[in-house]
Structures are given as C-alpha cells and as structure tokens.
PDB file of C-alpha atoms in Angstrom:
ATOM      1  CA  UNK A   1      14.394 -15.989 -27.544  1.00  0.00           C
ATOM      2  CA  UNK A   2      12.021 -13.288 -28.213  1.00  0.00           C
ATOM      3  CA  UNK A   3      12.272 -11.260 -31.230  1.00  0.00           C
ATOM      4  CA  UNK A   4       9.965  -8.983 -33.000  1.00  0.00           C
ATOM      5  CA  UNK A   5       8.559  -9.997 -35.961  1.00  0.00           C
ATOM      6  CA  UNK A   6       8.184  -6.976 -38.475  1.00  0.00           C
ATOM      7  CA  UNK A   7       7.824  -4.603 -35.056  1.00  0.00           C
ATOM      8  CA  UNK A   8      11.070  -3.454 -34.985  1.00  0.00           C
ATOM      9  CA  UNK A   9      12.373  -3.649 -31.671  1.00  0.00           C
ATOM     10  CA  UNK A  10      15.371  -1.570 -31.103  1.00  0.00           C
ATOM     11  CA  UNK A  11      18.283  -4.083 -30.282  1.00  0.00           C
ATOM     12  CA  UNK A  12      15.976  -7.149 -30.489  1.00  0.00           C
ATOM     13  CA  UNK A  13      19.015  -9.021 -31.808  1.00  0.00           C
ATOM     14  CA  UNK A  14      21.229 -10.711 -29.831  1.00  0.00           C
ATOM     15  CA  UNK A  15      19.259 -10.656 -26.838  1.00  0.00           C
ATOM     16  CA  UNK A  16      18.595 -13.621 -24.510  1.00  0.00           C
ATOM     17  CA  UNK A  17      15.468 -14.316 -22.483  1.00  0.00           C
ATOM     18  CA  UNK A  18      16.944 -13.336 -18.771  1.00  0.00           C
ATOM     19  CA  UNK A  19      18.417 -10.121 -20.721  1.00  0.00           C
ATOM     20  CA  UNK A  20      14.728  -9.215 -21.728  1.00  0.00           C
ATOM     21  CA  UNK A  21      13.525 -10.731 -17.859  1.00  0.00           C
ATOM     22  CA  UNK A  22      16.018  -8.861 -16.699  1.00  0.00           C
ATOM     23  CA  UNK A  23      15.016  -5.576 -17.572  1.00  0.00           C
ATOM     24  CA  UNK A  24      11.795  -6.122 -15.759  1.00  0.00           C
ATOM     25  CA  UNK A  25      13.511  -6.483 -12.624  1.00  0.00           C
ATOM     26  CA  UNK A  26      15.627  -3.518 -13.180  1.00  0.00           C
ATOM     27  CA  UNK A  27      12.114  -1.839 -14.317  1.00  0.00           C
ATOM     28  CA  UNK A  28      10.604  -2.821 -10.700  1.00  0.00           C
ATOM     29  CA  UNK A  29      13.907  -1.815  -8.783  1.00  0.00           C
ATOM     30  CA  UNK A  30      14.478   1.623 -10.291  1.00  0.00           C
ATOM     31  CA  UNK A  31      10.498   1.969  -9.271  1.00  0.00           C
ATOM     32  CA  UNK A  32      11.252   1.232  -5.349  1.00  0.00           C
ATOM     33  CA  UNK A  33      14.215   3.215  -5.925  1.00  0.00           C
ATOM     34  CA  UNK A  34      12.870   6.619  -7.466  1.00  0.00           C
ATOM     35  CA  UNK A  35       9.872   6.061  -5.021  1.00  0.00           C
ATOM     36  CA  UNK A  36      12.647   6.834  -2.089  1.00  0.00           C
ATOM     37  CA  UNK A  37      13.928   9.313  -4.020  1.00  0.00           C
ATOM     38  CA  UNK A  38      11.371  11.642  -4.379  1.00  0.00           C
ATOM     39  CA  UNK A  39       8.098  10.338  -2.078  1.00  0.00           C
ATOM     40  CA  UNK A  40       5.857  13.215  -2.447  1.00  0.00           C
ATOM     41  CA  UNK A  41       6.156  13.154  -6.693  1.00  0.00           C
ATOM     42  CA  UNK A  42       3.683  10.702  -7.713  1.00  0.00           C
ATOM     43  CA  UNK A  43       1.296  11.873  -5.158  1.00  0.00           C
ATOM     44  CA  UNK A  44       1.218  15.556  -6.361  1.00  0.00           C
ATOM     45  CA  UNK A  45       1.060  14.053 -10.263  1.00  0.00           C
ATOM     46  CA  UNK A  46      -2.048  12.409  -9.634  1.00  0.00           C
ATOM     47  CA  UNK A  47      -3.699  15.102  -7.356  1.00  0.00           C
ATOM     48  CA  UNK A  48      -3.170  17.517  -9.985  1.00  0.00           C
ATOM     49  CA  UNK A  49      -4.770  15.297 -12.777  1.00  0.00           C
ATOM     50  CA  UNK A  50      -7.711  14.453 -10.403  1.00  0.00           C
ATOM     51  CA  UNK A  51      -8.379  17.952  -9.611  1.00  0.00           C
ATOM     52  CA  UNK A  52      -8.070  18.817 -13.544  1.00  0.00           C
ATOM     53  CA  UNK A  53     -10.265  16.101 -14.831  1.00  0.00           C
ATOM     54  CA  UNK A  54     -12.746  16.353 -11.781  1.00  0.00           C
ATOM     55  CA  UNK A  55     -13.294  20.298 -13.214  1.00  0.00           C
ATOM     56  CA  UNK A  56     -13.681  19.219 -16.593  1.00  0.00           C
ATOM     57  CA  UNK A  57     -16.388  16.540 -15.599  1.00  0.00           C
ATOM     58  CA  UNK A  58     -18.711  19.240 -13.516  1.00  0.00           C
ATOM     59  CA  UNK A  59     -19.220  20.494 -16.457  1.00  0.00           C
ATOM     60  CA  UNK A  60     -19.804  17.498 -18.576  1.00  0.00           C
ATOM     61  CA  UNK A  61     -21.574  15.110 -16.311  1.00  0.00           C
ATOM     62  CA  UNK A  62     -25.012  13.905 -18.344  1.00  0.00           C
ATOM     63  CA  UNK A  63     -27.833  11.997 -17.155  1.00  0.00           C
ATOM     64  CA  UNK A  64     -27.844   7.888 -18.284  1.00  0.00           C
ATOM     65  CA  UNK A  65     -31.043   6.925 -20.387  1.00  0.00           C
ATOM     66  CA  UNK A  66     -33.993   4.554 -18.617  1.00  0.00           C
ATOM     67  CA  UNK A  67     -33.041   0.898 -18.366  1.00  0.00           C
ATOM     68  CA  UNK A  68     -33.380  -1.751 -21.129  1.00  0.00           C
ATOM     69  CA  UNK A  69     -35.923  -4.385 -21.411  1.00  0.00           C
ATOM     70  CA  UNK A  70     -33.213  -7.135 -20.978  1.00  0.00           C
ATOM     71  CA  UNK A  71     -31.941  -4.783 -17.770  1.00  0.00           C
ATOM     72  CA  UNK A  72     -35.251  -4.861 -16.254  1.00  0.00           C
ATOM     73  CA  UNK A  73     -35.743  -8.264 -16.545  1.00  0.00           C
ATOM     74  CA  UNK A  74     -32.346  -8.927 -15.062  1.00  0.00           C
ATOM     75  CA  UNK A  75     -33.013  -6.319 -11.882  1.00  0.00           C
ATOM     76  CA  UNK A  76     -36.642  -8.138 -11.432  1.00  0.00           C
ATOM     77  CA  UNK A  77     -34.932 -11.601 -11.273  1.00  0.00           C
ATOM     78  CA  UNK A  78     -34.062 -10.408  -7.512  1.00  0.00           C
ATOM     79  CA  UNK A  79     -36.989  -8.287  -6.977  1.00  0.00           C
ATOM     80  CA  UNK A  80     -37.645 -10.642  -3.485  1.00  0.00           C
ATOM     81  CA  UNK A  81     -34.179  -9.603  -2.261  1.00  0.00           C
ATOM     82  CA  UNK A  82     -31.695  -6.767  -1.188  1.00  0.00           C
ATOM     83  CA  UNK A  83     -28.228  -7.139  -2.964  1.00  0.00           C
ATOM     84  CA  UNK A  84     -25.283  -6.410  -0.750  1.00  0.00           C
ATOM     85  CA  UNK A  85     -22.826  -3.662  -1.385  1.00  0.00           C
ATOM     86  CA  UNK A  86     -19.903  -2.237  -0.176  1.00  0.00           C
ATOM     87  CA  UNK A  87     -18.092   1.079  -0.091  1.00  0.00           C
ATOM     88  CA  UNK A  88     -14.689   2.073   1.646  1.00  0.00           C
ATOM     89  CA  UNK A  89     -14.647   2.677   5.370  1.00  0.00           C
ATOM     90  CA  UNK A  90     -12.186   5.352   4.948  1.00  0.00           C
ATOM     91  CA  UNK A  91     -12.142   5.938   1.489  1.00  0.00           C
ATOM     92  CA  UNK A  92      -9.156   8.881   1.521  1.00  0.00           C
ATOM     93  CA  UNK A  93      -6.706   6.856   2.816  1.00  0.00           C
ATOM     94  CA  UNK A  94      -7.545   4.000   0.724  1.00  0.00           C
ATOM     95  CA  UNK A  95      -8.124   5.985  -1.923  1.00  0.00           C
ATOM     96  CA  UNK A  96      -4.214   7.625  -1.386  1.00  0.00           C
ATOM     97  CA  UNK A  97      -3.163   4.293  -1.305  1.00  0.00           C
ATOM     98  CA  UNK A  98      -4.014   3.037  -4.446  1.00  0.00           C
ATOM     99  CA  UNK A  99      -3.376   6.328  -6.011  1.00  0.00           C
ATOM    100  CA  UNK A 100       0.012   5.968  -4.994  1.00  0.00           C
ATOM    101  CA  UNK A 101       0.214   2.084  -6.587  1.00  0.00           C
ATOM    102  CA  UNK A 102      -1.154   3.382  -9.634  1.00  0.00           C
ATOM    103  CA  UNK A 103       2.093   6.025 -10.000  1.00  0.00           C
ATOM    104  CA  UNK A 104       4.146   3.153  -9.247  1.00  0.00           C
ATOM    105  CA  UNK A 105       2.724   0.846 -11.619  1.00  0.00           C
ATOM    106  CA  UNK A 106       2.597   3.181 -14.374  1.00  0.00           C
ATOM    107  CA  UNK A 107       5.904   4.076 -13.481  1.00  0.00           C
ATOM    108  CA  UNK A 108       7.023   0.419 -13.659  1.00  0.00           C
ATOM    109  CA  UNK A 109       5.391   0.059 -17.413  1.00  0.00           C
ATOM    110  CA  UNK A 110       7.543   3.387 -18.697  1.00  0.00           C
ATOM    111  CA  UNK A 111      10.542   1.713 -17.457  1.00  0.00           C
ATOM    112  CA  UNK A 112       9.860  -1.862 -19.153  1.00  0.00           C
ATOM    113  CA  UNK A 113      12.585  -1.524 -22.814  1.00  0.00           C
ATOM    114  CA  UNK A 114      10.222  -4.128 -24.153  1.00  0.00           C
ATOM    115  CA  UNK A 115       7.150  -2.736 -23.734  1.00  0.00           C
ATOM    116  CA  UNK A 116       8.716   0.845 -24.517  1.00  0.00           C
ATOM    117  CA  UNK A 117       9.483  -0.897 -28.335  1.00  0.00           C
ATOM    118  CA  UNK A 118       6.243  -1.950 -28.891  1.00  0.00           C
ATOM    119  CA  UNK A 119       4.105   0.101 -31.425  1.00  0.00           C
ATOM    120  CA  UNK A 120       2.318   3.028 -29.743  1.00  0.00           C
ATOM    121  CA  UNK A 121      -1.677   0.976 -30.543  1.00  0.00           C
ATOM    122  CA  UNK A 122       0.025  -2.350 -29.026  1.00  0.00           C
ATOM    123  CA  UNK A 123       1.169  -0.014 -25.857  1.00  0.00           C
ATOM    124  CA  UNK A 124      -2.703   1.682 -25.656  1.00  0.00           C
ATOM    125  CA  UNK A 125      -4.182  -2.089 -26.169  1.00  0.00           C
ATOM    126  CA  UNK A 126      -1.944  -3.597 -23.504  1.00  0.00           C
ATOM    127  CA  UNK A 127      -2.420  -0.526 -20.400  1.00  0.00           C
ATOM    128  CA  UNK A 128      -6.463  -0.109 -21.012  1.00  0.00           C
ATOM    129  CA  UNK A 129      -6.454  -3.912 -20.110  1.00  0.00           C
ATOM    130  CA  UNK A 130      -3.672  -4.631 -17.911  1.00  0.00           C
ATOM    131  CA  UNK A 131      -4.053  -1.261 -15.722  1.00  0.00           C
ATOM    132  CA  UNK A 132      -6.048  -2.694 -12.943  1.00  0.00           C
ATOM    133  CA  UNK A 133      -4.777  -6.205 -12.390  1.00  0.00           C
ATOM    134  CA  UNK A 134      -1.477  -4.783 -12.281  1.00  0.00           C
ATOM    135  CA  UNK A 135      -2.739  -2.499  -9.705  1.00  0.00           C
ATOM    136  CA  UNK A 136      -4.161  -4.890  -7.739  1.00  0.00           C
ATOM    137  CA  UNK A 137      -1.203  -6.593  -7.915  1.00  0.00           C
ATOM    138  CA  UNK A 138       0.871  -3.909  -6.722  1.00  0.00           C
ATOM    139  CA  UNK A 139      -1.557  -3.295  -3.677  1.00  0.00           C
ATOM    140  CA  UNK A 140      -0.816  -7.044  -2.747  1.00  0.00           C
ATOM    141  CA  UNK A 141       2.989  -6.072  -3.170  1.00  0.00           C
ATOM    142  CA  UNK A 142       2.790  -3.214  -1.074  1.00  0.00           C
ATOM    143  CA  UNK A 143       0.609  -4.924   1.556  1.00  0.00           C
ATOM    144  CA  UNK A 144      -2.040  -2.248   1.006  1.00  0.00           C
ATOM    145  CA  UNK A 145      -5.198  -3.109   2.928  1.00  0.00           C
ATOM    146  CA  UNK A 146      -8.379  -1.896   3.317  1.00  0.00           C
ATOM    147  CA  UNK A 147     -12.076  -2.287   4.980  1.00  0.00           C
ATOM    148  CA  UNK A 148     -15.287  -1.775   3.749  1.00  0.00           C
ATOM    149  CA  UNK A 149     -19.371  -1.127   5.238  1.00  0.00           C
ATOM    150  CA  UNK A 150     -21.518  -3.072   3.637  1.00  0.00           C
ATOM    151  CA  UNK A 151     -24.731  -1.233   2.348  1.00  0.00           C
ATOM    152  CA  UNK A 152     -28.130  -2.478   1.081  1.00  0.00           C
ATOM    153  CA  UNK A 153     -29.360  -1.725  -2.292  1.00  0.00           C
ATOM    154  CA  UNK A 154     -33.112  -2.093  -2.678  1.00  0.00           C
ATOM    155  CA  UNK A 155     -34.636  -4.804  -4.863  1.00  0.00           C
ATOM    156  CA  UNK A 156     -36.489  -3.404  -8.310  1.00  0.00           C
ATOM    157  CA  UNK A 157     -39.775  -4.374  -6.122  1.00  0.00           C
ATOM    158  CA  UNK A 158     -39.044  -2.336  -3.606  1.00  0.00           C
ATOM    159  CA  UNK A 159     -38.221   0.517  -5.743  1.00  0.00           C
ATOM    160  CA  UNK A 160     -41.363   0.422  -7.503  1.00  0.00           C
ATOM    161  CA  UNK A 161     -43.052   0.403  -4.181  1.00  0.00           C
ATOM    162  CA  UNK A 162     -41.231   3.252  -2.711  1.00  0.00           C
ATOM    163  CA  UNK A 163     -41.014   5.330  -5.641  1.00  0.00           C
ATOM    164  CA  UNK A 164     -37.217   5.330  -5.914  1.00  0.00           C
ATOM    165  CA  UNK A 165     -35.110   6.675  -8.697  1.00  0.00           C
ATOM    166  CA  UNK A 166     -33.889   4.183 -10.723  1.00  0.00           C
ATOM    167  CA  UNK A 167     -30.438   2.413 -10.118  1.00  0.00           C
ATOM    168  CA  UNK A 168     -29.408   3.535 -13.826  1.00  0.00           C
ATOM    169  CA  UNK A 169     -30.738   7.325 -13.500  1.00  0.00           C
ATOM    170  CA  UNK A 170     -28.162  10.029 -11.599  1.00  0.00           C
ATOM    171  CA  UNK A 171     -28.352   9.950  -8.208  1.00  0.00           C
ATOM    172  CA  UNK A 172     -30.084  12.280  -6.035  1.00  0.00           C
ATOM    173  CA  UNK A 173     -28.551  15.823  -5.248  1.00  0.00           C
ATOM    174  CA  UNK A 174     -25.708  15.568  -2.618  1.00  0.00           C
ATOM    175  CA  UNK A 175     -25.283  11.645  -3.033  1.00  0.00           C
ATOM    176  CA  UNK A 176     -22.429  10.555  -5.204  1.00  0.00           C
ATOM    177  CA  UNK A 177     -22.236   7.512  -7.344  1.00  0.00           C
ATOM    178  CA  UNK A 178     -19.758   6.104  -5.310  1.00  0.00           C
ATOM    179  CA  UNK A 179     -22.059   6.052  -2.868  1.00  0.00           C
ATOM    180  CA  UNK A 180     -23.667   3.042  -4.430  1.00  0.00           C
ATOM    181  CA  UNK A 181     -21.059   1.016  -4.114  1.00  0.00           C
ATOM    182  CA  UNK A 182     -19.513  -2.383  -5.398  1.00  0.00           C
ATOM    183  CA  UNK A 183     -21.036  -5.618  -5.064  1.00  0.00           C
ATOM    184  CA  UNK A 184     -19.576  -7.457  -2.303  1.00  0.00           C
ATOM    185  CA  UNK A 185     -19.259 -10.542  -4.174  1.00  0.00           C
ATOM    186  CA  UNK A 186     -16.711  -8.146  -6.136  1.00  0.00           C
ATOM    187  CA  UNK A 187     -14.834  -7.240  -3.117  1.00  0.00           C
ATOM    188  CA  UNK A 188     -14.392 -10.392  -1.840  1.00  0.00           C
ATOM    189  CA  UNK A 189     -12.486 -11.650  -5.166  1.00  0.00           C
ATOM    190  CA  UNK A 190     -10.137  -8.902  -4.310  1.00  0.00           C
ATOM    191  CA  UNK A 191      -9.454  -9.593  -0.674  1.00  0.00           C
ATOM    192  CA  UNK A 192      -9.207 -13.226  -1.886  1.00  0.00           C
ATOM    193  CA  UNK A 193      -6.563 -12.302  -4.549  1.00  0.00           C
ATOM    194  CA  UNK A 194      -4.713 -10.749  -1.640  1.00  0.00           C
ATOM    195  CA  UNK A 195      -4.820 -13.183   1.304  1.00  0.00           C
ATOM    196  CA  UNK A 196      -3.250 -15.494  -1.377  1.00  0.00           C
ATOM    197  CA  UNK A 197      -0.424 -13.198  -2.089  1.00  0.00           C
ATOM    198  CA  UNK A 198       0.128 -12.576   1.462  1.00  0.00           C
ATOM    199  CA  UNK A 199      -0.296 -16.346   2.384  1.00  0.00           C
ATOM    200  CA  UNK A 200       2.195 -17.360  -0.250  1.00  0.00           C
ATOM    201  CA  UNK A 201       4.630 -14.733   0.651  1.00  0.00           C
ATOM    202  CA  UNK A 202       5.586 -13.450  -2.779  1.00  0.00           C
ATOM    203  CA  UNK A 203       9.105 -12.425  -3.020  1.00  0.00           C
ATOM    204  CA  UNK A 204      10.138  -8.897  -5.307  1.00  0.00           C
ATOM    205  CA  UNK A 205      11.262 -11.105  -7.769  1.00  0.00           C
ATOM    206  CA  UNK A 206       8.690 -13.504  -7.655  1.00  0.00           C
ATOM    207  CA  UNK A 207       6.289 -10.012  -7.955  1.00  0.00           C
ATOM    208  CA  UNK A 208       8.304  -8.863 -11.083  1.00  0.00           C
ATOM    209  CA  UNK A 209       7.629 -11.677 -12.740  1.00  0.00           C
ATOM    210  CA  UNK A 210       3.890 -11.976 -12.735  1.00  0.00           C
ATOM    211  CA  UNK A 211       3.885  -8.186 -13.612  1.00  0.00           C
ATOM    212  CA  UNK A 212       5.663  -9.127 -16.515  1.00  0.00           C
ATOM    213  CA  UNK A 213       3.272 -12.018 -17.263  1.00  0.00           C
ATOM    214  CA  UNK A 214       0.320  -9.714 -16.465  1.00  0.00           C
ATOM    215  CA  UNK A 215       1.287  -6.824 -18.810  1.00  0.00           C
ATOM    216  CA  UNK A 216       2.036  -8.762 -21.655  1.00  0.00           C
ATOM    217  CA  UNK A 217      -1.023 -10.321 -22.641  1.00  0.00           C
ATOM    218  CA  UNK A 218      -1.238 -11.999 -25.862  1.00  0.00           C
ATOM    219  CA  UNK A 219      -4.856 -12.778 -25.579  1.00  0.00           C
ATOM    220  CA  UNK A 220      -5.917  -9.232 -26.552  1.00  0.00           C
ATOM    221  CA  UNK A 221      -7.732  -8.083 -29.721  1.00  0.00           C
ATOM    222  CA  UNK A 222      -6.061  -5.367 -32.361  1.00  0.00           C
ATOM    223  CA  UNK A 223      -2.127  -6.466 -31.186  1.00  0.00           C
ATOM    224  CA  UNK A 224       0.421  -6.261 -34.148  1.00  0.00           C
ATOM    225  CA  UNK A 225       3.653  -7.699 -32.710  1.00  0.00           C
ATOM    226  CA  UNK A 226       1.315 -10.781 -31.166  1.00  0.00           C
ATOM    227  CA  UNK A 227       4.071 -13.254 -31.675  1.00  0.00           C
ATOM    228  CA  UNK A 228       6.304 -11.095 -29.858  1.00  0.00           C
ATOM    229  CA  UNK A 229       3.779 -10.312 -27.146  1.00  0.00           C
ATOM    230  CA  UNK A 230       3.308 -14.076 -26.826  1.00  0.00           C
ATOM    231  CA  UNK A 231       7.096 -15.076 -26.945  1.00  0.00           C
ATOM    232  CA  UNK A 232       7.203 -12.605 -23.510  1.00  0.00           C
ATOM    233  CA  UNK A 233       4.704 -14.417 -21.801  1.00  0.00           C
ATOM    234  CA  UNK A 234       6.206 -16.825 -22.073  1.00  0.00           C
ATOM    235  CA  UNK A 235       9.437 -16.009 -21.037  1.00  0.00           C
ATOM    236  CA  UNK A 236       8.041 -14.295 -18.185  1.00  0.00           C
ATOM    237  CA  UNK A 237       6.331 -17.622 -16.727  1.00  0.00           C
ATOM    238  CA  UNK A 238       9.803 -19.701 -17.639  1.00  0.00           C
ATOM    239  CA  UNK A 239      12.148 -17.110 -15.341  1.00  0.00           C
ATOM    240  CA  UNK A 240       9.074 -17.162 -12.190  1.00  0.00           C
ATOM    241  CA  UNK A 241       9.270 -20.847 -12.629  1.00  0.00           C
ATOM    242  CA  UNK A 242      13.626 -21.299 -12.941  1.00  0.00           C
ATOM    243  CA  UNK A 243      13.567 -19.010 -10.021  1.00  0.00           C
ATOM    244  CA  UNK A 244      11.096 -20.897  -7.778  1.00  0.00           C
ATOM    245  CA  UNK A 245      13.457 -24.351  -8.550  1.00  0.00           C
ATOM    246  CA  UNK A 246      16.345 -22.350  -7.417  1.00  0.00           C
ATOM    247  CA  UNK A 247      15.268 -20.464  -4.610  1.00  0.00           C
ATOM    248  CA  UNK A 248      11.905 -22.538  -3.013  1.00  0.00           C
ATOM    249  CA  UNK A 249      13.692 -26.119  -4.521  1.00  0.00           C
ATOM    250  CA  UNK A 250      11.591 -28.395  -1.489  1.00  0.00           C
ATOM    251  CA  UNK A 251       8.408 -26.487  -2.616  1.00  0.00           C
ATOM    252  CA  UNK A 252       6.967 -28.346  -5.682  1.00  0.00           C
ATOM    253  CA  UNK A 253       3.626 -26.971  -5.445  1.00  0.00           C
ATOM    254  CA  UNK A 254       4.596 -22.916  -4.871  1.00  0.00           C
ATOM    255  CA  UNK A 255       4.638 -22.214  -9.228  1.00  0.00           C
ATOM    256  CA  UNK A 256       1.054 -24.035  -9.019  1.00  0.00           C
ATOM    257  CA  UNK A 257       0.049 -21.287  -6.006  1.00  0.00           C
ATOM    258  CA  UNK A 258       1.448 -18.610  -8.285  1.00  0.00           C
ATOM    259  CA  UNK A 259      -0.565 -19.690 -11.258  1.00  0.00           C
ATOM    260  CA  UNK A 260      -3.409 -19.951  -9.441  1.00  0.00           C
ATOM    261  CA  UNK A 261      -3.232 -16.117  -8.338  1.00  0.00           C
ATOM    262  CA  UNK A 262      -2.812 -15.165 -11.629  1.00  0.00           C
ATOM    263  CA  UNK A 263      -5.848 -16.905 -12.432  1.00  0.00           C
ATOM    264  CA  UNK A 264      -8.012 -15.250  -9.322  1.00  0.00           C
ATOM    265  CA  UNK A 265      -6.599 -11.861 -10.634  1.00  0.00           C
ATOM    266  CA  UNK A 266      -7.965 -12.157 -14.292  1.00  0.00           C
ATOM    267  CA  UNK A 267     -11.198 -12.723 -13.005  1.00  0.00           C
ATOM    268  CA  UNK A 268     -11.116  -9.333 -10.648  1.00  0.00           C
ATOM    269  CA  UNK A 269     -12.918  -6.736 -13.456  1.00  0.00           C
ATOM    270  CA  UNK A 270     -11.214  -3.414 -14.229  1.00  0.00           C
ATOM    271  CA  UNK A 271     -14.810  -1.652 -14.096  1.00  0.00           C
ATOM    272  CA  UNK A 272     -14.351  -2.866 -10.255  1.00  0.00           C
ATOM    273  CA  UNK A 273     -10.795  -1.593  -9.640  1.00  0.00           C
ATOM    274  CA  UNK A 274     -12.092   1.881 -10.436  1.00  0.00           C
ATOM    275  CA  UNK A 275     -15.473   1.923  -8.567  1.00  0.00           C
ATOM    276  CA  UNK A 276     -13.873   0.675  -5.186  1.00  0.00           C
ATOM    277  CA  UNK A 277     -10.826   2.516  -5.258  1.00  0.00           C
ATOM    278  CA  UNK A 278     -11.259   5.834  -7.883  1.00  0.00           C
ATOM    279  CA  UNK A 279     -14.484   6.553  -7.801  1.00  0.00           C
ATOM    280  CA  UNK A 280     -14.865   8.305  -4.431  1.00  0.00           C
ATOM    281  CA  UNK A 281     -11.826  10.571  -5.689  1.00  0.00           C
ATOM    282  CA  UNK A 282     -12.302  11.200  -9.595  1.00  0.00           C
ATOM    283  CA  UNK A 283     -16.021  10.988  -9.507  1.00  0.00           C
ATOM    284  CA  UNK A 284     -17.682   9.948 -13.011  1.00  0.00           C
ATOM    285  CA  UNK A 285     -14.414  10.811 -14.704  1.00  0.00           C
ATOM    286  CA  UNK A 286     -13.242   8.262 -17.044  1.00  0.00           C
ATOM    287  CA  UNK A 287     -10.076   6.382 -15.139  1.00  0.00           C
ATOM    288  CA  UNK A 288      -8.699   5.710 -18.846  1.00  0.00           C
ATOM    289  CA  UNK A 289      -8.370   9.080 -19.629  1.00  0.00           C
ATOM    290  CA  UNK A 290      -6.153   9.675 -16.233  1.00  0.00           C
ATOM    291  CA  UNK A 291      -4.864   6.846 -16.938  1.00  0.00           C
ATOM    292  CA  UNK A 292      -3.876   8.299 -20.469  1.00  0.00           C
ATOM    293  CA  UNK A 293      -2.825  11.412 -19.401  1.00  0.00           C
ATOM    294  CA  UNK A 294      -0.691  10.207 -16.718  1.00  0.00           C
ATOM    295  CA  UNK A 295       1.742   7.762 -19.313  1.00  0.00           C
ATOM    296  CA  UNK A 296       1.677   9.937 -22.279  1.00  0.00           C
ATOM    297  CA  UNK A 297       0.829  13.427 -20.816  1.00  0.00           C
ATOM    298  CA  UNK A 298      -1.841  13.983 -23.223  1.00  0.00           C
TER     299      UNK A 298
END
C-alpha cells in the first residue's frame, strides 16, 4: 500500500492500492463527464490565457544572442545537406485540438486526491515534466489526428552563401517562429506513439492507468515524498497489468505492447509538444507559464 512518508497525505491510512487506483479512474470519468457538461468551458479558459499572455509577450519578445562555437560546429556537421521540417497543415484546428486535450488533462491532474496531497514543489516538479506526454497521451485517447507539410531548412553552407539570417537570430519581419518548424524525425516519434495506441486499441481504463503511471514519475530531481511517488508507480503498473489478465486473459503479450508505448512516449520531448502544437497559437510565450496559470490561476 502506498503511504506517505513524512508528506502527510490526508487519509493516507487505511487506504488500499485499487482505493488510490481508483480515484484515478473516477479522476478520468468526472473529466469525460464535466467535458459534456459544459463543452465550450475549457475552450474559452485557454483562449483567454492565450490572448493574455500573447499581449504580454509583444511587448517582451527579445532577440537570442549569435550561436556558440560548439553550435556552429554542430550546424556545419550537415552543411552538405537540407534538414527536413515540418509544420501543421492546418494548424487552427490542430491547434484547437490539442488546446482542448490540454484542459482535459489538466483537468484530469486537479481531480487526482493523490496528487492533490502532494506538497505544492512535488506538484510544480511533477506537471513541468509530465505536461506533454500526458498530452500526447490524451490526443491518442481522443483519436486526435493531424497532418503536416514538410519544409526545407537550409544547411549552415548554404546560409553563408546566401547571406541568410541565422537559424538562432529572430526571424524576419512577418515570419513567425513557428514557421520554422519541427524536425520531422520529431514528428514521426509522435505519429508512431499514436498508431501504437490506435493499433493496440487502448481501452478508458487501460488509458487511466498509464496516465497514472505517466504523472507520477519517481525519476525526477527535487521530489520530497519520492517513496510515495514511487509506491504509485507502482501501483499504477500492478492495476494496468491485473486488469489486462482479467479483461484481455488470451493476450499474453498486450501489458508488453503497453510498456512499450510508454517507453516511445518518454522519448517524445516536451520542447516538441509545444513547437508542433502551441507555438503557432501562443507564439514565443513560455507554455509553462500557461501551463501555470491555467492549474493554479496565478
């Protein structure tokens, strides 16, 4: 059983491990559930944050400093070739999309008791690096997909020989960053992630489950109830695999598929979540600070 070691966790005692599960099902039901409830809410929460942070960032928006040494040798590594890039095809209904998974999935975190007891650092530590998997993993959920054009960025040589700006410097007047795009090797991870969640056919339960195992991750630096953190991990990877024997019992190798995912997921970079699927909304606003402002309202 989990328990919190010197973290007091309100009504810690007593409980059992599908009691704590448990409440991360009810966390991901009352989600679907408020989501009928009231579908235009998490939509006009996050429009009004974007338009309030993209005012603030007009404002603020600074130019980045030249390249390092290291940098330059790494862009002149590939000076004989083009490196493919990708942007959105239709980047505001994408965008909408994921805007509307990120309510959801924020939504789903609030609603979590356990992760509501945590101390307010372990809470910070655990959304600034579980944010975008568990997004991603709620776009697989929702069976939210999306195309993208693939661009060409010119190679440091040709640069030089053109007399482009630099990759690092702002970009020209009119073009946005998001212009730029995200590497299509990037991309590709995530499409992969989700043509293995679709292939697999991941139940709600099933989905609950890895959210749980996602959010609470004990591998993070600066967590004070680690133990705890651990102990829910755990648990969360026990109930996904006592459910699959119950429910998928002549499928031996569907916990393996599952695992597997989870693995493809870690490797998708949060950096990445917010290029391909924030950027072209919030601009050069920081997505932790929306992110931020959205759970705590501050």
């Amino acid at each position: 059983m989990a328990s919190l070691e010197g973290c007091r966790c309100r009504g810690s005692s007593g409980r059992n491990s599908s009691s704590i599960l448990y409440s991360i099902l009810k966390s991901d039901s009352l989600v679907s559930t408020e989501e009928q409830q009231h579908p235009q809410e998490q939509q006009q929460t996050l429009q009004h944050l974007l338009h309030k942070t993209s005012s603030s960032s007009s404002s603020t928006a600074t130019s980045s400093g030249p390249a390092s040494l290291q940098e330059l040798r790494q862009q002149a590594c590939s000076c004989g070739s083009a490196r493919r890039r990708g942007v959105l095809r239709s980047p505001q209904v994408t965008c909408k999309s994921a805007s509307a998974v990120l309510v959801k999935t924020l939504r789903f975190v609030k609603n979590v008791p356990c992760f509501r007891e945590l101390p307010e650092d372990d809470q910070l530590v655990l959304i600034r690096s579980g944010w975008a998997p568990l997004l991603v993993l709620g776009l697989a959920q929702d069976r939210v997909d999306f195309e993208t054009t693939e661009t060409v960025e010119p190679s440091m040589l040709q640069r030089i020989l053109t007399g482009l700006p630099d990759r690092q410097s702002e970009p020209p007047a009119g073009q946005s960053r998001a212009a730029a795009g995200v590497s299509m090797v990037d991309i590709e991870a995530i499409r992969a992630f989700l043509k293995k969640c679709w292939s697999v056919d991941i139940s709600t339960k099933e989905y609950a489950y890895l959210k749980g195992a996602v959010l609470f991750n004990p591998d993070l630096e600066g967590l004070r109830c680690l133990h705890y953190i651990q102990s829910l991990r755990r648990e969360a990877h026990q109930a996904l695999n006592e459910h699959i024997r119950l429910i998928h019992r002549e499928d031996t190798t569907r916990f393996a598929k599952l695992l597997i995912a989870l693995s493809m997921l870690r490797a998708i970079s949060p950096p990445v979540v917010a290029q391909l699927f924030f950027r072209p909304v919030i601009g050069s606003v920081n997505i932790e600070e929306v992110l931020m402002e959205m759970f705590y309202g501050k």
